[in-house]
Amino acid sequence: MGRSNLHGLSVRELGLLIEKREVSPVEVVEAHLKRIEALEPRLSSFITLVADQAMERALQCEKEIMAGQYRGPLHGIPFGLKDLYYVKGIRNTCGTRIFDQFVPDFDSTVARRLLEAGAILMGKLNLHPLAYGPTGENPDYGDMHNPWSPDRITGGSSGGSASAVASGECAFAMGTDTGGSVRIPSALCGLVGLKPTYGLVSRYGITVLSWSQDHAGPMTRTVEDCALVMNAIAGHDPHDPASAVTRVPDYTKALTGKVKGTRIGLVKEFFEAPLDPTIGSLVRKAISVFEKLGAQVTEISWPMFEYSAAIAGIIQMAEATAYHRDLVKKHGKELMPMVRLRLECGFFVSAVDYVQALRARTLFYQQSMRLFDGVDFLCTPSVPIPACPIGTTEVDIAGKRLGIIAALTQYTRPFNLNGFPAISLPCGFTHEGLPVGLQFAGKPFDEEGVLRAAYAFEQATPWHERRPSL
Amino acid sequence: MISKEIFLSIAEASGLDVKDPHMEELFGFVTKVLPSLRVIDRLDLADVEPLPTFIPQKE
């Protein structure tokens, strides 16, 4: 691989070159800045680019490495943060001009951990305003564009994170996921996106959408990269009241490629829900790959799946409006119209509705745990449709008309509600060349198992090797 | 189904500008979205408590 292609390398590949001093972090950052300069007019991945800071930091990393102070596999690696992760001294817009001049005076825990690991921040990435929408459209900072077909959505809300990584503007990025906002854009842009178990990765310093359903997660081009980022960001944080006290392993050690004897559950209700036939076919082919690798595949039932959107929706509306109540009252007219409507609608969710939804969530959680009595993982499509044209508000899926929000989130939302880990990774392409995602979900805190299964599939298939022709 | 009168009463109590023409659009949105969430009324929640702090347990 020539040095002109540094933007096309994975985190692991770049890290090895940097560790062996075959490539300098300065060269790596320069290559990514060139990529950003060339592609940003078409993609709108970034809200704030910090090119000068990135170059300064690259020089510092180079000095450290030359002095024998190599910090590990993220040292010198360029990354981006969805623009709701606080970074001291860099504005945090949350995707709306209302916060155009807001500059935090402290780092989010995730940002701090990545910077301490030696990663180099390239900038803050575009998102659906306030992270309240799954398409990746933004009237204030420009719609995000899918690198595989720029007239189509990236998915959201972490759309800028997805387009930046898929296009080679960053080696990896962080997103957040309240109803699928890491996994949906990862699926639509051909990436690996992990929503970790609730409590495993700190939410401290990340703008809230729904306290009890917000998750921070990495978006990468390979499963191994995802494991490397998790090694840096997972673990207890006393600043986050929901942070779990749990052992954090070296996630890369789980990547054995072996799934023989693993029990995989196919939730029949997921396949009875509206599903594009091409995606259904690709997911079934993916499942057959697991069978060839020695996994046992069983059909199971999740009766409460049909309630998940309503339960999660009530909780999200109440929590989002509680958090943003002053904002929507003072600045409602400045918000993206659908974001404004969703926030205002939360005022009409009663306290009784909210508590009933929390009670229903208890049942949902209990039933979710029982699913794993007979299987180790659940395997599902990530999203029921491929990326649709920007501006789409409704879609027709196998003869059923659905709003775009309900359609995009139908498979991801259940795992925000129960908090279980879930990953999306590429499992093929449509005839139009659009990526399709496969979702794996596991028991709470079994990220190792989820990554192991995802890695085994990735190594048995060629999908992660494709790049968009930009 | 929420009536227009109750809708406006809640909107006003919530601090929204009920004289804004936008209220018509919001009323249409609320009357479309909230009934779709009533599906949870079908669940038997007797003896089910809300989780006071939602943190998944390892086992």
XYZ file of C-alpha atoms in Angstrom:
529
model
C 0.000 0.000 0.000
C 1.486 3.317 -1.017
C 1.498 6.294 1.268
C -1.024 8.054 -0.939
C -3.602 5.532 0.282
C -3.190 6.093 4.010
C -6.784 7.287 4.257
C -7.926 3.861 3.088
C -6.208 1.896 5.860
C -7.894 0.568 8.958
C -7.041 1.699 12.466
C -5.083 -1.522 12.993
C -3.141 -1.146 9.742
C -2.282 2.491 10.427
C -1.350 1.664 14.011
C 1.117 -1.017 12.958
C 2.796 1.333 10.466
C 3.030 4.059 13.091
C 4.347 1.701 15.767
C 7.065 0.455 13.421
C 7.845 4.081 12.520
C 7.225 3.344 8.855
C 4.699 6.159 8.760
C 4.520 9.297 10.861
C 1.295 10.549 12.452
C 1.997 13.763 10.544
C 1.777 11.918 7.217
C -1.378 10.157 8.370
C -3.089 13.382 9.397
C -1.998 15.151 6.201
C -3.463 12.336 4.110
C -6.781 12.557 5.923
C -6.881 16.359 5.702
C -6.402 16.098 1.932
C -9.247 13.632 1.790
C -11.432 15.980 3.822
C -10.580 18.930 1.590
C -11.482 16.934 -1.503
C -14.714 15.387 -0.250
C -16.330 17.799 2.204
C -18.120 19.855 -0.438
C -19.988 16.688 -1.419
C -20.434 14.958 1.941
C -20.899 17.578 4.707
C -19.503 15.181 7.295
C -17.994 17.909 9.472
C -19.477 20.823 11.386
C -16.150 21.967 12.847
C -12.799 20.943 11.397
C -9.763 21.487 13.656
C -7.044 21.045 11.056
C -4.407 23.200 12.762
C -4.917 21.528 16.134
C -4.766 18.112 14.457
C -1.452 18.943 12.806
C -0.011 20.262 16.081
C -1.131 17.138 17.828
C 0.341 14.942 15.058
C 3.720 16.617 15.518
C 3.497 16.017 19.252
C 2.610 12.343 18.663
C 5.527 12.005 16.268
C 7.917 13.369 18.898
C 6.528 11.026 21.541
C 6.862 7.980 19.320
C 10.374 8.895 18.188
C 11.258 9.286 21.880
C 10.041 5.753 22.565
C 6.804 6.836 24.244
C 4.400 4.832 22.069
C 1.009 4.762 23.785
C -0.720 1.962 21.895
C -2.749 1.158 18.791
C -4.660 4.464 18.709
C -1.544 6.623 18.982
C -1.462 8.944 15.984
C -4.805 7.741 14.570
C -7.178 10.433 13.209
C -10.737 10.300 14.461
C -13.903 12.367 14.636
C -16.522 12.951 17.311
C -20.214 13.441 16.701
C -20.851 17.067 17.551
C -22.457 16.365 20.892
C -19.349 15.004 22.642
C -17.889 17.860 24.665
C -14.273 18.755 23.970
C -12.779 21.607 25.966
C -12.331 24.680 23.807
C -14.115 23.341 20.709
C -17.693 24.407 20.002
C -20.433 21.843 20.493
C -23.444 22.635 18.282
C -25.439 19.440 18.720
C -26.373 20.012 15.082
C -28.303 23.243 15.559
C -27.361 26.887 14.994
C -28.912 27.649 18.376
C -25.689 26.312 19.895
C -23.425 27.662 17.182
C -21.264 29.556 19.682
C -21.414 27.161 22.643
C -17.918 26.102 23.716
C -17.629 23.563 26.566
C -14.975 24.025 29.212
C -14.371 20.340 29.875
C -13.912 17.076 27.965
C -16.441 14.293 27.768
C -15.022 11.128 29.293
C -14.934 9.363 25.916
C -13.044 12.250 24.303
C -10.599 12.365 27.195
C -9.922 8.633 27.043
C -9.357 8.689 23.279
C -7.035 11.679 23.513
C -5.117 10.004 26.342
C -4.752 6.938 24.105
C -3.003 9.200 21.608
C -5.763 9.484 18.988
C -5.848 12.741 17.009
C -9.119 14.658 16.824
C -9.848 15.948 13.303
C -13.076 17.699 14.199
C -16.693 17.542 15.256
C -19.036 15.633 12.989
C -22.445 16.474 11.577
C -25.608 14.927 12.978
C -29.361 15.026 12.789
C -30.212 18.088 14.944
C -30.110 17.258 18.670
C -29.602 13.611 17.589
C -33.385 13.462 17.333
C -33.919 11.706 14.015
C -32.622 8.690 12.085
C -32.036 10.099 8.578
C -28.969 12.331 8.861
C -30.637 15.415 7.433
C -29.720 18.836 8.787
C -31.039 22.181 7.507
C -28.534 24.184 9.585
C -25.209 22.575 8.642
C -26.205 20.724 5.475
C -27.655 17.292 4.882
C -25.197 14.455 5.274
C -24.542 12.498 2.061
C -24.010 8.768 1.748
C -20.546 8.061 0.274
C -22.005 5.093 -1.620
C -24.597 7.261 -3.366
C -24.422 10.937 -2.402
C -28.049 11.734 -3.235
C -29.103 9.282 -0.523
C -29.257 9.568 3.242
C -26.431 8.425 5.482
C -28.915 7.424 8.141
C -28.690 9.041 11.535
C -28.468 10.526 13.794
C -24.687 9.928 13.625
C -24.658 10.537 9.873
C -21.508 12.660 9.739
C -19.633 10.021 11.719
C -20.689 7.401 9.176
C -19.840 9.401 6.056
C -16.475 10.488 7.506
C -15.363 6.912 8.211
C -16.859 5.318 5.087
C -15.173 7.928 2.877
C -11.782 7.829 4.578
C -11.965 11.303 6.117
C -11.332 9.717 9.532
C -10.035 6.292 10.508
C -12.805 5.924 13.066
C -15.514 8.013 14.693
C -17.760 8.069 17.706
C -21.523 8.172 17.453
C -24.351 7.987 19.926
C -27.315 5.616 19.790
C -30.708 6.252 21.423
C -32.898 4.387 18.931
C -30.286 3.112 16.488
C -28.195 6.198 15.748
C -24.892 4.304 15.606
C -26.202 1.150 13.940
C -28.530 2.701 11.341
C -25.904 4.929 9.672
C -23.327 2.153 10.020
C -25.649 -0.207 8.154
C -26.515 2.299 5.431
C -22.876 3.352 4.919
C -21.238 -0.111 5.069
C -19.544 0.212 8.460
C -19.217 -1.641 11.736
C -21.142 0.153 14.493
C -21.423 -1.038 18.081
C -23.972 0.060 20.644
C -22.403 -1.273 23.844
C -24.349 -2.412 26.888
C -25.965 0.501 28.725
C -23.524 1.547 31.434
C -20.346 0.189 29.819
C -19.257 3.392 28.055
C -19.597 6.707 29.847
C -22.191 9.264 28.722
C -20.548 12.039 30.735
C -20.115 15.199 28.694
C -22.408 14.046 25.889
C -25.519 16.107 25.177
C -28.553 14.184 26.380
C -31.444 12.992 24.252
C -32.935 10.290 26.496
C -31.010 9.562 29.688
C -32.084 5.952 29.973
C -31.610 5.052 26.303
C -28.522 7.059 25.251
C -25.425 5.003 24.452
C -22.007 6.052 23.140
C -20.487 3.750 20.533
C -17.705 3.424 17.960
C -18.112 3.428 14.175
C -15.296 1.745 12.265
C -14.485 -0.051 9.026
C -13.645 -3.375 10.656
C -14.620 -5.368 13.722
C -11.023 -5.371 14.932
C -10.979 -1.571 14.821
C -14.175 -1.540 16.834
C -12.531 -3.738 19.480
C -9.486 -1.457 19.592
C -11.635 1.614 20.197
C -13.665 -0.213 22.852
C -10.431 -1.038 24.672
C -9.842 2.700 25.045
C -13.317 3.913 25.962
C -15.022 1.175 28.020
C -15.008 1.146 31.772
C -16.405 2.704 34.902
C -16.733 6.471 35.139
C -17.792 7.994 38.464
C -19.061 11.077 36.593
C -21.792 9.006 34.904
C -24.487 7.925 37.401
C -25.455 4.962 35.198
C -21.897 3.758 34.704
C -21.482 0.085 35.530
C -18.675 -1.324 37.644
C -17.529 -4.242 35.560
C -14.402 -5.919 34.265
C -13.140 -4.515 30.975
C -11.236 -7.140 29.007
C -8.962 -6.741 26.003
C -11.695 -7.024 23.386
C -9.246 -7.920 20.616
C -8.558 -11.229 22.385
C -12.138 -12.271 21.666
C -11.529 -12.108 17.918
C -10.766 -15.771 17.396
C -12.831 -16.292 14.257
C -14.495 -19.290 15.898
C -18.249 -19.667 16.305
C -18.544 -23.460 16.210
C -21.272 -24.531 18.598
C -22.521 -20.983 19.104
C -26.307 -20.837 19.331
C -27.841 -18.107 17.200
C -31.474 -17.113 17.577
C -33.524 -15.756 14.698
C -36.429 -13.756 16.062
C -39.355 -14.682 13.850
C -41.184 -11.431 14.567
C -38.286 -9.480 13.045
C -38.739 -11.306 9.761
C -42.529 -10.881 9.855
C -42.123 -7.094 10.171
C -41.937 -5.050 6.942
C -38.621 -6.010 5.316
C -37.232 -5.204 1.880
C -36.976 -8.590 0.064
C -33.395 -7.951 -1.071
C -32.307 -7.254 2.488
C -34.195 -10.276 3.777
C -32.421 -12.431 1.204
C -28.962 -11.066 2.063
C -29.542 -11.556 5.781
C -30.646 -15.166 5.234
C -27.487 -15.757 3.186
C -25.490 -14.282 6.056
C -27.130 -16.694 8.456
C -26.152 -19.584 6.213
C -22.537 -18.411 6.515
C -22.788 -18.909 10.264
C -24.220 -22.373 9.769
C -21.256 -23.242 7.552
C -18.966 -21.990 10.306
C -20.559 -24.449 12.716
C -23.096 -22.284 14.528
C -26.512 -23.662 15.438
C -29.355 -21.506 14.195
C -32.744 -21.647 15.904
C -35.935 -19.697 15.293
C -37.270 -18.094 18.455
C -40.147 -15.804 19.350
C -40.016 -12.391 21.028
C -43.682 -11.571 21.624
C -42.991 -8.157 23.143
C -41.086 -6.979 20.067
C -44.329 -5.459 18.779
C -44.503 -3.226 21.849
C -40.906 -2.050 21.793
C -41.407 0.984 19.546
C -44.273 2.307 21.673
C -42.530 1.728 25.015
C -39.264 3.226 23.819
C -41.092 6.057 22.091
C -42.959 7.168 25.200
C -39.800 7.059 27.326
C -37.774 8.907 24.710
C -40.370 11.632 24.180
C -40.788 12.281 27.897
C -37.045 12.334 28.612
C -36.071 14.358 25.518
C -38.692 16.998 26.210
C -37.794 17.158 29.894
C -34.161 17.794 28.939
C -34.884 20.256 26.097
C -38.015 21.918 27.517
C -36.569 25.412 27.824
C -34.878 25.128 24.438
C -38.062 24.198 22.594
C -40.077 26.899 24.342
C -37.536 29.648 23.625
C -36.128 28.514 20.284
C -38.749 26.183 18.816
C -39.025 28.162 15.600
C -35.296 27.806 14.992
C -35.378 24.018 15.183
C -35.772 21.587 12.277
C -39.583 21.288 11.973
C -39.823 17.560 12.705
C -37.440 17.853 15.670
C -39.558 20.696 17.022
C -42.771 18.677 16.633
C -41.297 15.623 18.356
C -40.033 17.713 21.268
C -43.321 19.577 21.658
C -45.263 16.320 21.472
C -43.433 15.212 24.609
C -45.366 17.781 26.626
C -48.484 15.690 25.956
C -47.028 12.479 27.412
C -48.439 12.321 30.934
C -46.580 11.234 34.053
C -48.818 8.171 34.130
C -47.932 7.328 30.510
C -44.246 7.580 31.362
C -44.471 5.355 34.436
C -46.585 2.829 32.548
C -43.897 2.733 29.880
C -41.249 2.165 32.571
C -43.321 -0.696 33.971
C -43.668 -2.141 30.470
C -39.927 -1.815 30.109
C -39.447 -4.041 33.143
C -41.475 -6.746 31.416
C -39.597 -6.191 28.184
C -36.262 -6.519 29.964
C -37.314 -9.721 31.716
C -38.515 -11.254 28.466
C -35.306 -10.135 26.728
C -33.225 -11.995 29.322
C -35.297 -15.160 28.896
C -34.594 -15.154 25.149
C -31.009 -15.971 25.973
C -31.851 -19.104 27.934
C -31.607 -21.066 24.702
C -29.351 -18.982 22.489
C -26.125 -17.016 22.762
C -26.943 -14.286 20.242
C -29.784 -12.825 18.269
C -29.212 -12.226 14.573
C -31.408 -9.734 12.723
C -31.339 -7.276 9.843
C -30.037 -3.891 11.060
C -32.379 -1.780 8.947
C -35.280 -3.003 6.780
C -34.453 -0.803 3.782
C -31.317 0.400 2.008
C -30.426 4.105 2.031
C -33.271 6.111 0.505
C -33.071 9.464 -1.308
C -32.554 12.522 0.901
C -35.920 14.090 1.703
C -37.859 10.818 1.857
C -40.574 10.949 4.541
C -42.381 7.655 3.905
C -41.287 4.363 2.395
C -43.082 1.401 0.876
C -41.684 -1.854 2.247
C -43.091 -5.029 0.740
C -46.431 -3.300 0.150
C -46.671 -1.598 3.529
C -46.418 2.194 3.862
C -44.337 3.361 6.826
C -43.028 6.684 8.087
C -39.271 6.919 7.654
C -38.581 7.154 11.418
C -40.544 4.012 12.247
C -39.044 2.142 9.313
C -35.411 2.924 10.041
C -35.604 2.209 13.782
C -37.759 -0.912 13.888
C -34.896 -3.389 14.416
C -32.518 -1.253 16.458
C -34.807 0.342 19.048
C -35.487 -2.835 21.078
C -31.836 -2.908 22.152
C -31.940 0.661 23.400
C -34.945 -0.281 25.457
C -33.318 -3.329 27.074
C -29.792 -1.910 27.022
C -28.247 -5.064 25.524
C -25.157 -4.830 23.286
C -25.843 -4.820 19.545
C -23.551 -4.428 16.561
C -24.199 -3.783 12.882
C -21.766 -4.936 10.219
C -21.913 -5.219 6.426
C -23.492 -8.390 5.012
C -23.799 -7.537 1.336
C -24.902 -4.962 -1.206
C -28.093 -4.330 -3.125
C -28.188 -4.435 -6.932
C -27.734 -0.645 -6.818
C -24.523 -1.046 -4.845
C -25.921 0.096 -1.499
C -24.626 -1.544 1.701
C -26.820 -3.790 3.834
C -26.279 -4.359 7.555
C -26.550 -7.430 9.763
C -27.261 -6.914 13.457
C -25.967 -9.109 16.261
C -27.199 -8.685 19.815
C -25.976 -10.403 22.953
C -26.520 -10.574 26.675
C -25.638 -7.575 28.829
C -21.867 -7.012 28.966
C -21.135 -9.789 26.460
C -19.383 -7.439 24.046
C -16.666 -10.046 23.690
C -19.165 -12.570 22.381
C -20.822 -10.079 20.054
C -17.467 -8.980 18.640
C -16.309 -12.594 18.322
C -19.339 -13.558 16.246
C -19.138 -10.399 14.147
C -15.442 -10.960 13.489
C -16.013 -14.572 12.446
C -18.610 -13.431 9.906
C -16.435 -10.589 8.669
C -13.455 -12.863 8.101
C -15.614 -15.344 6.187
C -17.031 -12.713 3.825
C -15.598 -9.958 1.574
C -18.038 -7.139 2.333
C -15.808 -5.092 4.631
C -13.180 -4.825 1.885
C -15.360 -2.753 -0.454
C -14.940 1.014 -0.519
C -17.180 3.634 -2.087
C -15.844 5.058 -5.351
C -15.662 8.738 -4.517
C -58.148 10.918 21.411
C -57.237 14.279 22.872
C -59.725 17.115 22.286
C -58.635 20.458 20.914
C -59.651 22.109 24.183
C -57.517 19.789 26.313
C -54.683 20.054 23.794
C -54.643 23.839 24.095
C -54.905 23.660 27.870
C -51.862 21.370 28.136
C -49.969 23.429 25.565
C -50.568 26.607 27.546
C -49.654 24.975 30.857
C -46.444 23.726 29.218
C -45.462 27.223 28.215
C -46.096 26.927 24.476
C -47.512 29.892 22.570
C -51.081 28.755 21.938
C -51.746 31.710 19.616
C -49.018 30.582 17.220
C -50.529 29.199 13.966
C -48.034 26.345 14.394
C -50.418 24.908 17.038
C -52.608 23.498 14.238
C -49.700 21.479 12.902
C -48.747 20.352 16.410
C -52.328 19.334 17.158
C -52.359 17.179 14.021
C -49.038 15.609 15.012
C -50.059 14.913 18.612
C -53.392 13.374 17.604
C -51.584 11.123 15.137
C -48.651 10.022 17.320
C -50.092 9.577 20.818
C -52.852 7.095 19.890
C -50.235 4.895 18.187
C -48.443 4.581 21.542
C -51.569 3.395 23.371
C -50.698 -0.137 22.281
C -48.954 -0.557 25.657
C -52.363 -0.378 27.364
C -52.860 -3.967 26.190
C -50.033 -5.186 28.438
C -50.845 -6.715 31.807
C -48.712 -4.670 34.164
C -50.234 -5.892 37.408
C -47.478 -6.442 40.004
C -44.863 -4.982 37.668
C -42.731 -2.196 39.091
C -40.728 0.299 37.094
C -36.986 -0.176 37.381
C -35.990 2.764 39.579
C -32.582 3.057 37.994
C -32.228 1.277 34.724
C -28.904 -0.541 34.680
C -28.720 -3.980 33.058
C -27.332 -6.608 35.398
C -24.516 -8.839 34.326
C -26.371 -12.004 35.306
